[in-house]
Structures are given as structure tokens and as C-alpha cells.
């Protein structure tokens, strides 16, 4: 009987130790781990102006970069930027190389199924850069004239999915500077660049001021109003809750608007498009 009692006690002790260990594991959230280290690792491409790029002084700046620095400041953690290509943005989260990822990512049902995404920190609308001489042959508001045209962009973006849905031929680039896209449209290697209208317009206006003869322009057509969010792991919601609170606070106090206006030539992109006019929406849920 005494031996049986000892064995039972040992078994009970082992069970309690296992339970305590399990409680410690589950008790430490993803945010707890970040806060303990004091570092928030943020994946970003560093080549997309005006959201993430190196300025003339070789300093990493941009709408998303400045936003994340302010987020880190308010959460009392140091922000460490991890340079990645578009296709590595999600695998960086999966591998733990980054805690969150920013790259003008649209909030979509497919993405939110696999990852947590923050509340919108920026709103956009689809636009396109075409040749100024009209030889791109694209001008219809319903996008019906995209079929057979060569669309330039990063593989997997929502804009390239729209192009695929409309029957365009996709020409994919990986982590190249914006002027490469423009030159390829101008010289006829591609026909148009589907992307975020506000950013494109600002960039085209700047490039035309430097090179007035550059054969590109912004088309008048707009489509697919969008919402951009920060991408995070779905292991738990602790990081998302922290990020969402700060983003909402920055919207309320006007600090996010100020950052937007500083990088988008006075444009406030913290408010959605499409409320005052009809903008076509192309469904890409069936596009891989």
C-alpha cells in the first residue's frame, strides 16, 4: 500500500508539473515575447516609394516606415526593419524572421483566412500608367480593353490579379525600382502598370517634371477601391490588438494623416475612396 501511495504521489506530481509547464507556454502571448525582447521585427521591401525606400541620405523612410516607427514608439519597443521581396513577405512571418509585414498589402478574405491583418491604415484605388502617345490602347472605364495587353507588376498583387481576370498578359518583376517599370512601358516592352492610383500619379508627375518627354501618363480610369493593412501571424491575436489600438489612435489624433500628407503631396489617404463617384469593382476571388 505504501509503495502504491508513493507511485500515485509521483504520478500526481508529474501531472502538476506538466500542467504548470503547459500553462506557462499558453500564458506567454506573441506580444509578450516581442515585449520581452523589446524589438518588433517588420518585413518591408525598401524599394517602393513613397511607402518604403531609401532617401538621398541613405535613410529608410516612407509612409509605412514612419508609421511603424511611431507605432513602435507608442508601444515602447524598438522597430527593426527586415528587408524582403514581395514573395518573401509572408514566408518571413511563417518562419519567424519577422513579426509583421508591410508592403501596401490589400486586406482580402484570402489573406485574413491565413493571417491576421490590422485595421486599415491607408486606403487606395486602382489606377494604371500607360503610354502618353496612346499606343497602349487602354482607356475604357470598364477595363474591357485590357485583354491581350501586357501588364507589368509584382507577382501576386491584387492589381495583377485584376489584370489576369481581365485577360491581360502578366509581366512579373521582383523587387525592382519604379523607374524600371516606367521605362518598360515607355519603350513598349509592356503596355501598362496596374497599381495604386495615388502613388502612381505622384510618381508619374515627378518623373515627368524631370523628363518631360518620357512617354508615360496616368490613365483617367479608376477601379477596385482598396484598404491596406499590416500582416501578422495568426498564432494569436495579441499583436493585432496592440497594433489596431495604436493605428486607431493615430487616425483620431491626426498623426497618421500628417504622415500621409507628407509622403503623398498633400493627399490624405486615411479616408476611403469611392464615396462620391461610381468606381467599378472587379472580383478576383477566383484568381490564383
mmCIF file of C-alpha atoms in Angstrom:
data_model
loop_
_atom_site.group_PDB
_atom_site.id
_atom_site.type_symbol
_atom_site.label_atom_id
_atom_site.label_comp_id
_atom_site.label_asym_id
_atom_site.label_seq_id
_atom_site.Cartn_x
_atom_site.Cartn_y
_atom_site.Cartn_z
ATOM 1 C CA UNK A 1 0.000 0.000 0.000
ATOM 2 C CA UNK A 2 2.837 2.354 0.865
ATOM 3 C CA UNK A 3 4.530 1.688 -2.477
ATOM 4 C CA UNK A 4 1.276 2.309 -4.326
ATOM 5 C CA UNK A 5 0.816 5.596 -2.436
ATOM 6 C CA UNK A 6 4.320 6.754 -3.401
ATOM 7 C CA UNK A 7 3.748 5.908 -7.071
ATOM 8 C CA UNK A 8 0.433 7.722 -7.019
ATOM 9 C CA UNK A 9 2.086 10.773 -5.475
ATOM 10 C CA UNK A 10 4.828 10.742 -8.093
ATOM 11 C CA UNK A 11 2.265 10.473 -10.866
ATOM 12 C CA UNK A 12 0.272 13.354 -9.401
ATOM 13 C CA UNK A 13 3.412 15.499 -9.090
ATOM 14 C CA UNK A 14 4.363 14.773 -12.687
ATOM 15 C CA UNK A 15 0.871 15.743 -13.773
ATOM 16 C CA UNK A 16 1.057 19.026 -11.870
ATOM 17 C CA UNK A 17 4.462 19.843 -13.369
ATOM 18 C CA UNK A 18 3.149 19.147 -16.867
ATOM 19 C CA UNK A 19 0.116 21.331 -16.229
ATOM 20 C CA UNK A 20 2.299 24.174 -14.927
ATOM 21 C CA UNK A 21 4.562 23.865 -17.957
ATOM 22 C CA UNK A 22 1.561 23.946 -20.290
ATOM 23 C CA UNK A 23 0.160 26.980 -18.523
ATOM 24 C CA UNK A 24 3.493 28.794 -18.924
ATOM 25 C CA UNK A 25 3.551 28.032 -22.664
ATOM 26 C CA UNK A 26 -0.008 29.138 -23.302
ATOM 27 C CA UNK A 27 0.310 32.087 -20.934
ATOM 28 C CA UNK A 28 3.009 33.781 -22.999
ATOM 29 C CA UNK A 29 1.414 35.515 -25.972
ATOM 30 C CA UNK A 30 3.166 36.573 -29.162
ATOM 31 C CA UNK A 31 3.126 40.148 -27.918
ATOM 32 C CA UNK A 32 4.627 39.064 -24.562
ATOM 33 C CA UNK A 33 7.593 37.593 -26.453
ATOM 34 C CA UNK A 34 8.062 40.774 -28.504
ATOM 35 C CA UNK A 35 7.756 42.998 -25.444
ATOM 36 C CA UNK A 36 10.255 40.890 -23.527
ATOM 37 C CA UNK A 37 12.822 41.237 -26.327
ATOM 38 C CA UNK A 38 11.965 44.898 -26.785
ATOM 39 C CA UNK A 39 12.164 44.551 -30.575
ATOM 40 C CA UNK A 40 9.412 44.475 -33.206
ATOM 41 C CA UNK A 41 10.712 42.962 -36.469
ATOM 42 C CA UNK A 42 8.999 44.434 -39.530
ATOM 43 C CA UNK A 43 9.401 42.966 -43.023
ATOM 44 C CA UNK A 44 9.478 45.616 -45.774
ATOM 45 C CA UNK A 45 10.748 45.770 -49.397
ATOM 46 C CA UNK A 46 12.634 49.133 -49.095
ATOM 47 C CA UNK A 47 12.185 49.784 -52.850
ATOM 48 C CA UNK A 48 8.632 51.121 -53.100
ATOM 49 C CA UNK A 49 8.382 54.887 -52.998
ATOM 50 C CA UNK A 50 6.630 56.527 -51.173
ATOM 51 C CA UNK A 51 5.871 53.788 -48.633
ATOM 52 C CA UNK A 52 9.294 52.196 -48.034
ATOM 53 C CA UNK A 53 12.519 53.418 -49.655
ATOM 54 C CA UNK A 54 15.968 54.887 -49.054
ATOM 55 C CA UNK A 55 16.225 58.647 -49.482
ATOM 56 C CA UNK A 56 19.203 60.631 -50.785
ATOM 57 C CA UNK A 57 20.861 60.351 -47.375
ATOM 58 C CA UNK A 58 20.519 56.548 -47.488
ATOM 59 C CA UNK A 59 17.965 56.618 -44.688
ATOM 60 C CA UNK A 60 14.988 54.268 -44.812
ATOM 61 C CA UNK A 61 11.831 56.398 -44.950
ATOM 62 C CA UNK A 62 8.283 56.308 -46.284
ATOM 63 C CA UNK A 63 4.652 56.328 -45.223
ATOM 64 C CA UNK A 64 4.718 52.789 -43.846
ATOM 65 C CA UNK A 65 8.205 53.163 -42.365
ATOM 66 C CA UNK A 66 7.351 56.375 -40.486
ATOM 67 C CA UNK A 67 4.051 54.871 -39.383
ATOM 68 C CA UNK A 68 5.769 51.796 -37.939
ATOM 69 C CA UNK A 69 8.382 53.911 -36.169
ATOM 70 C CA UNK A 70 5.560 55.835 -34.495
ATOM 71 C CA UNK A 71 3.787 52.555 -33.652
ATOM 72 C CA UNK A 72 6.972 51.255 -32.033
ATOM 73 C CA UNK A 73 7.395 54.480 -30.089
ATOM 74 C CA UNK A 74 3.863 54.257 -28.705
ATOM 75 C CA UNK A 75 4.275 50.578 -27.824
ATOM 76 C CA UNK A 76 7.695 51.196 -26.230
ATOM 77 C CA UNK A 77 9.591 48.763 -28.452
ATOM 78 C CA UNK A 78 12.390 49.234 -30.975
ATOM 79 C CA UNK A 79 11.388 48.648 -34.609
ATOM 80 C CA UNK A 80 13.855 46.593 -36.646
ATOM 81 C CA UNK A 81 13.185 46.569 -40.395
ATOM 82 C CA UNK A 82 13.859 43.308 -42.244
ATOM 83 C CA UNK A 83 14.362 43.766 -45.992
ATOM 84 C CA UNK A 84 12.329 41.304 -48.072
ATOM 85 C CA UNK A 85 10.942 40.879 -51.569
ATOM 86 C CA UNK A 86 7.175 40.750 -52.126
ATOM 87 C CA UNK A 87 7.154 36.948 -52.367
ATOM 88 C CA UNK A 88 9.122 36.673 -49.091
ATOM 89 C CA UNK A 89 6.806 38.925 -47.123
ATOM 90 C CA UNK A 90 4.588 36.069 -45.963
ATOM 91 C CA UNK A 91 7.251 33.370 -45.592
ATOM 92 C CA UNK A 92 9.130 35.777 -43.313
ATOM 93 C CA UNK A 93 6.144 35.633 -40.964
ATOM 94 C CA UNK A 94 5.806 31.869 -41.275
ATOM 95 C CA UNK A 95 9.481 31.327 -40.407
ATOM 96 C CA UNK A 96 9.521 33.859 -37.566
ATOM 97 C CA UNK A 97 12.060 36.059 -39.337
ATOM 98 C CA UNK A 98 9.597 38.934 -38.945
ATOM 99 C CA UNK A 99 6.754 39.691 -36.534
ATOM 100 C CA UNK A 100 4.709 41.572 -39.105
ATOM 101 C CA UNK A 101 4.917 42.612 -42.732
ATOM 102 C CA UNK A 102 4.167 45.877 -44.556
ATOM 103 C CA UNK A 103 4.096 46.403 -48.328
ATOM 104 C CA UNK A 104 0.877 48.185 -49.245
ATOM 105 C CA UNK A 105 -0.948 44.875 -48.713
ATOM 106 C CA UNK A 106 -4.650 44.922 -49.532
ATOM 107 C CA UNK A 107 -6.949 43.418 -46.922
ATOM 108 C CA UNK A 108 -8.561 40.404 -48.617
ATOM 109 C CA UNK A 109 -10.622 37.425 -47.460
ATOM 110 C CA UNK A 110 -7.915 35.020 -48.641
ATOM 111 C CA UNK A 111 -5.199 36.759 -46.654
ATOM 112 C CA UNK A 112 -7.281 37.156 -43.496
ATOM 113 C CA UNK A 113 -8.036 33.440 -43.602
ATOM 114 C CA UNK A 114 -4.350 32.587 -43.136
ATOM 115 C CA UNK A 115 -3.011 35.718 -41.432
ATOM 116 C CA UNK A 116 -4.139 38.418 -39.044
ATOM 117 C CA UNK A 117 -4.426 41.835 -40.671
ATOM 118 C CA UNK A 118 -4.719 45.154 -38.916
ATOM 119 C CA UNK A 119 -7.466 47.722 -39.314
ATOM 120 C CA UNK A 120 -6.862 49.812 -42.467
ATOM 121 C CA UNK A 121 -4.046 52.321 -42.079
ATOM 122 C CA UNK A 122 -4.380 53.507 -45.678
ATOM 123 C CA UNK A 123 -6.973 53.500 -48.458
ATOM 124 C CA UNK A 124 -6.309 53.312 -52.156
ATOM 125 C CA UNK A 125 -7.934 52.844 -55.526
ATOM 126 C CA UNK A 126 -6.655 51.067 -58.600
ATOM 127 C CA UNK A 127 -5.111 53.086 -61.397
ATOM 128 C CA UNK A 128 -2.779 52.477 -64.313
ATOM 129 C CA UNK A 129 0.159 54.044 -66.086
ATOM 130 C CA UNK A 130 0.001 53.902 -69.883
ATOM 131 C CA UNK A 131 1.944 55.392 -72.798
ATOM 132 C CA UNK A 132 1.303 59.075 -73.321
ATOM 133 C CA UNK A 133 1.081 58.700 -77.103
ATOM 134 C CA UNK A 134 -1.988 56.461 -76.801
ATOM 135 C CA UNK A 135 -0.339 53.339 -78.227
ATOM 136 C CA UNK A 136 -1.130 51.319 -75.091
ATOM 137 C CA UNK A 137 -4.694 51.229 -76.415
ATOM 138 C CA UNK A 138 -6.291 51.277 -72.963
ATOM 139 C CA UNK A 139 -8.938 53.818 -71.931
ATOM 140 C CA UNK A 140 -12.292 52.107 -71.233
ATOM 141 C CA UNK A 141 -13.812 52.665 -67.799
ATOM 142 C CA UNK A 142 -14.987 49.049 -67.539
ATOM 143 C CA UNK A 143 -11.447 47.710 -68.184
ATOM 144 C CA UNK A 144 -12.702 45.620 -71.108
ATOM 145 C CA UNK A 145 -9.753 46.703 -73.267
ATOM 146 C CA UNK A 146 -7.118 45.078 -71.015
ATOM 147 C CA UNK A 147 -7.411 41.747 -72.848
ATOM 148 C CA UNK A 148 -4.163 40.771 -74.565
ATOM 149 C CA UNK A 149 -2.274 43.778 -73.188
ATOM 150 C CA UNK A 150 0.993 43.341 -71.265
ATOM 151 C CA UNK A 151 0.542 44.278 -67.603
ATOM 152 C CA UNK A 152 3.645 44.982 -65.503
ATOM 153 C CA UNK A 153 3.805 44.363 -61.762
ATOM 154 C CA UNK A 154 4.876 42.167 -58.841
ATOM 155 C CA UNK A 155 3.513 38.644 -58.955
ATOM 156 C CA UNK A 156 0.561 38.042 -56.648
ATOM 157 C CA UNK A 157 -0.587 41.627 -56.103
ATOM 158 C CA UNK A 158 -4.308 42.368 -56.274
ATOM 159 C CA UNK A 159 -3.681 44.673 -59.238
ATOM 160 C CA UNK A 160 -2.035 41.880 -61.202
ATOM 161 C CA UNK A 161 -4.948 39.622 -60.289
ATOM 162 C CA UNK A 162 -7.321 42.196 -61.774
ATOM 163 C CA UNK A 163 -5.163 42.249 -64.915
ATOM 164 C CA UNK A 164 -5.262 38.457 -65.124
ATOM 165 C CA UNK A 165 -9.036 38.425 -64.650
ATOM 166 C CA UNK A 166 -9.397 40.931 -67.492
ATOM 167 C CA UNK A 167 -7.308 38.767 -69.807
ATOM 168 C CA UNK A 168 -4.051 40.716 -69.759
ATOM 169 C CA UNK A 169 -0.661 39.071 -70.256
ATOM 170 C CA UNK A 170 1.277 39.337 -66.984
ATOM 171 C CA UNK A 171 4.899 40.527 -66.981
ATOM 172 C CA UNK A 172 6.204 39.996 -63.442
ATOM 173 C CA UNK A 173 9.039 41.875 -61.731
ATOM 174 C CA UNK A 174 10.700 41.148 -58.402
ATOM 175 C CA UNK A 175 11.912 43.995 -56.193
ATOM 176 C CA UNK A 176 12.982 46.490 -58.887
ATOM 177 C CA UNK A 177 12.931 50.295 -58.778
ATOM 178 C CA UNK A 178 9.871 52.138 -60.090
ATOM 179 C CA UNK A 179 11.704 53.764 -62.991
ATOM 180 C CA UNK A 180 12.317 50.306 -64.478
ATOM 181 C CA UNK A 181 8.555 49.835 -64.746
ATOM 182 C CA UNK A 182 8.118 53.259 -66.353
ATOM 183 C CA UNK A 183 10.856 52.799 -68.915
ATOM 184 C CA UNK A 184 9.479 49.425 -69.972
ATOM 185 C CA UNK A 185 6.032 50.932 -70.573
ATOM 186 C CA UNK A 186 7.512 53.915 -72.403
ATOM 187 C CA UNK A 187 9.567 51.745 -74.770
ATOM 188 C CA UNK A 188 6.778 49.223 -75.404
ATOM 189 C CA UNK A 189 8.129 46.206 -73.528
ATOM 190 C CA UNK A 190 4.903 46.358 -71.517
ATOM 191 C CA UNK A 191 1.626 48.205 -72.148
ATOM 192 C CA UNK A 192 0.529 49.376 -68.713
ATOM 193 C CA UNK A 193 1.187 49.208 -64.981
ATOM 194 C CA UNK A 194 -1.851 48.455 -62.808
ATOM 195 C CA UNK A 195 -1.298 49.650 -59.264
ATOM 196 C CA UNK A 196 -2.323 52.105 -56.565
ATOM 197 C CA UNK A 197 -3.575 55.328 -58.196
ATOM 198 C CA UNK A 198 -2.387 57.941 -55.638
ATOM 199 C CA UNK A 199 1.165 56.573 -55.536
ATOM 200 C CA UNK A 200 1.343 56.173 -59.306
ATOM 201 C CA UNK A 201 0.078 59.680 -60.020
ATOM 202 C CA UNK A 202 2.557 61.239 -57.654
ATOM 203 C CA UNK A 203 5.450 59.269 -59.150
ATOM 204 C CA UNK A 204 4.464 59.967 -62.758
ATOM 205 C CA UNK A 205 4.101 63.689 -62.038
ATOM 206 C CA UNK A 206 7.573 63.721 -60.511
ATOM 207 C CA UNK A 207 9.189 61.740 -63.340
ATOM 208 C CA UNK A 208 7.550 63.938 -65.964
ATOM 209 C CA UNK A 209 8.911 67.019 -64.206
ATOM 210 C CA UNK A 210 12.381 65.503 -64.539
ATOM 211 C CA UNK A 211 11.891 64.047 -68.020
ATOM 212 C CA UNK A 212 9.078 65.907 -69.816
ATOM 213 C CA UNK A 213 9.451 63.740 -72.923
ATOM 214 C CA UNK A 214 9.016 60.448 -71.057
ATOM 215 C CA UNK A 215 6.273 58.589 -72.929
ATOM 216 C CA UNK A 216 4.016 57.757 -69.956
ATOM 217 C CA UNK A 217 0.938 59.213 -68.270
ATOM 218 C CA UNK A 218 -1.769 58.321 -65.764
ATOM 219 C CA UNK A 219 -4.948 56.947 -67.304
ATOM 220 C CA UNK A 220 -8.180 58.514 -66.003
ATOM 221 C CA UNK A 221 -9.692 55.111 -65.215
ATOM 222 C CA UNK A 222 -10.037 54.034 -61.575
ATOM 223 C CA UNK A 223 -11.215 50.671 -60.207
ATOM 224 C CA UNK A 224 -11.353 48.497 -57.089
ATOM 225 C CA UNK A 225 -11.199 50.775 -54.031
ATOM 226 C CA UNK A 226 -8.876 49.119 -51.523
ATOM 227 C CA UNK A 227 -7.920 49.026 -47.862
ATOM 228 C CA UNK A 228 -4.348 48.349 -46.781
ATOM 229 C CA UNK A 229 -3.413 46.565 -43.568
ATOM 230 C CA UNK A 230 -0.405 45.234 -41.681
ATOM 231 C CA UNK A 231 0.045 41.457 -41.972
ATOM 232 C CA UNK A 232 0.734 39.365 -38.857
ATOM 233 C CA UNK A 233 0.856 35.755 -37.730
ATOM 234 C CA UNK A 234 -2.412 34.092 -36.767
ATOM 235 C CA UNK A 235 -0.861 32.239 -33.807
ATOM 236 C CA UNK A 236 -2.849 34.536 -31.539
ATOM 237 C CA UNK A 237 -4.447 37.992 -31.637
ATOM 238 C CA UNK A 238 -2.191 39.716 -29.118
ATOM 239 C CA UNK A 239 -0.027 41.577 -31.651
ATOM 240 C CA UNK A 240 -3.016 42.539 -33.779
ATOM 241 C CA UNK A 241 -4.856 44.028 -30.792
ATOM 242 C CA UNK A 242 -1.858 46.162 -29.862
ATOM 243 C CA UNK A 243 -1.320 47.350 -33.452
ATOM 244 C CA UNK A 244 -5.019 48.087 -34.038
ATOM 245 C CA UNK A 245 -5.276 50.271 -30.959
ATOM 246 C CA UNK A 246 -2.296 52.374 -31.993
ATOM 247 C CA UNK A 247 -3.477 52.734 -35.621
ATOM 248 C CA UNK A 248 -6.930 53.849 -34.452
ATOM 249 C CA UNK A 249 -5.356 56.319 -32.015
ATOM 250 C CA UNK A 250 -3.164 57.735 -34.792
ATOM 251 C CA UNK A 251 -6.219 58.218 -37.003
ATOM 252 C CA UNK A 252 -8.090 60.032 -34.238
ATOM 253 C CA UNK A 253 -5.256 62.371 -33.265
ATOM 254 C CA UNK A 254 -4.381 63.213 -36.880
ATOM 255 C CA UNK A 255 -0.797 61.924 -36.760
ATOM 256 C CA UNK A 256 -1.433 59.293 -39.444
ATOM 257 C CA UNK A 257 -2.988 61.928 -41.735
ATOM 258 C CA UNK A 258 0.087 64.093 -41.248
ATOM 259 C CA UNK A 259 2.375 61.239 -42.332
ATOM 260 C CA UNK A 260 0.173 60.579 -45.375
ATOM 261 C CA UNK A 261 0.218 64.199 -46.480
ATOM 262 C CA UNK A 262 3.990 64.415 -46.105
ATOM 263 C CA UNK A 263 4.599 61.478 -48.478
ATOM 264 C CA UNK A 264 1.654 61.815 -50.885
ATOM 265 C CA UNK A 265 1.973 65.511 -51.760
ATOM 266 C CA UNK A 266 -0.867 66.629 -49.506
ATOM 267 C CA UNK A 267 -3.161 63.656 -50.103
ATOM 268 C CA UNK A 268 -4.992 62.260 -47.077
ATOM 269 C CA UNK A 269 -5.132 58.510 -47.698
ATOM 270 C CA UNK A 270 -6.539 57.674 -44.281
ATOM 271 C CA UNK A 271 -10.057 58.022 -45.744
ATOM 272 C CA UNK A 272 -11.674 55.607 -48.271
ATOM 273 C CA UNK A 273 -12.220 56.325 -51.987
ATOM 274 C CA UNK A 274 -15.410 55.806 -53.981
ATOM 275 C CA UNK A 275 -17.990 57.584 -51.854
ATOM 276 C CA UNK A 276 -18.621 60.403 -54.316
ATOM 277 C CA UNK A 277 -18.487 58.521 -57.630
ATOM 278 C CA UNK A 278 -19.121 55.095 -59.099
ATOM 279 C CA UNK A 279 -15.948 53.049 -59.328
ATOM 280 C CA UNK A 280 -16.010 49.584 -60.961
ATOM 281 C CA UNK A 281 -15.079 46.605 -58.823
ATOM 282 C CA UNK A 282 -13.517 43.530 -60.433
ATOM 283 C CA UNK A 283 -13.946 40.364 -58.340
ATOM 284 C CA UNK A 284 -10.638 38.460 -58.094
ATOM 285 C CA UNK A 285 -11.627 35.816 -55.536
ATOM 286 C CA UNK A 286 -11.389 33.110 -58.206
ATOM 287 C CA UNK A 287 -7.937 34.231 -59.388
ATOM 288 C CA UNK A 288 -4.855 32.426 -58.084
#
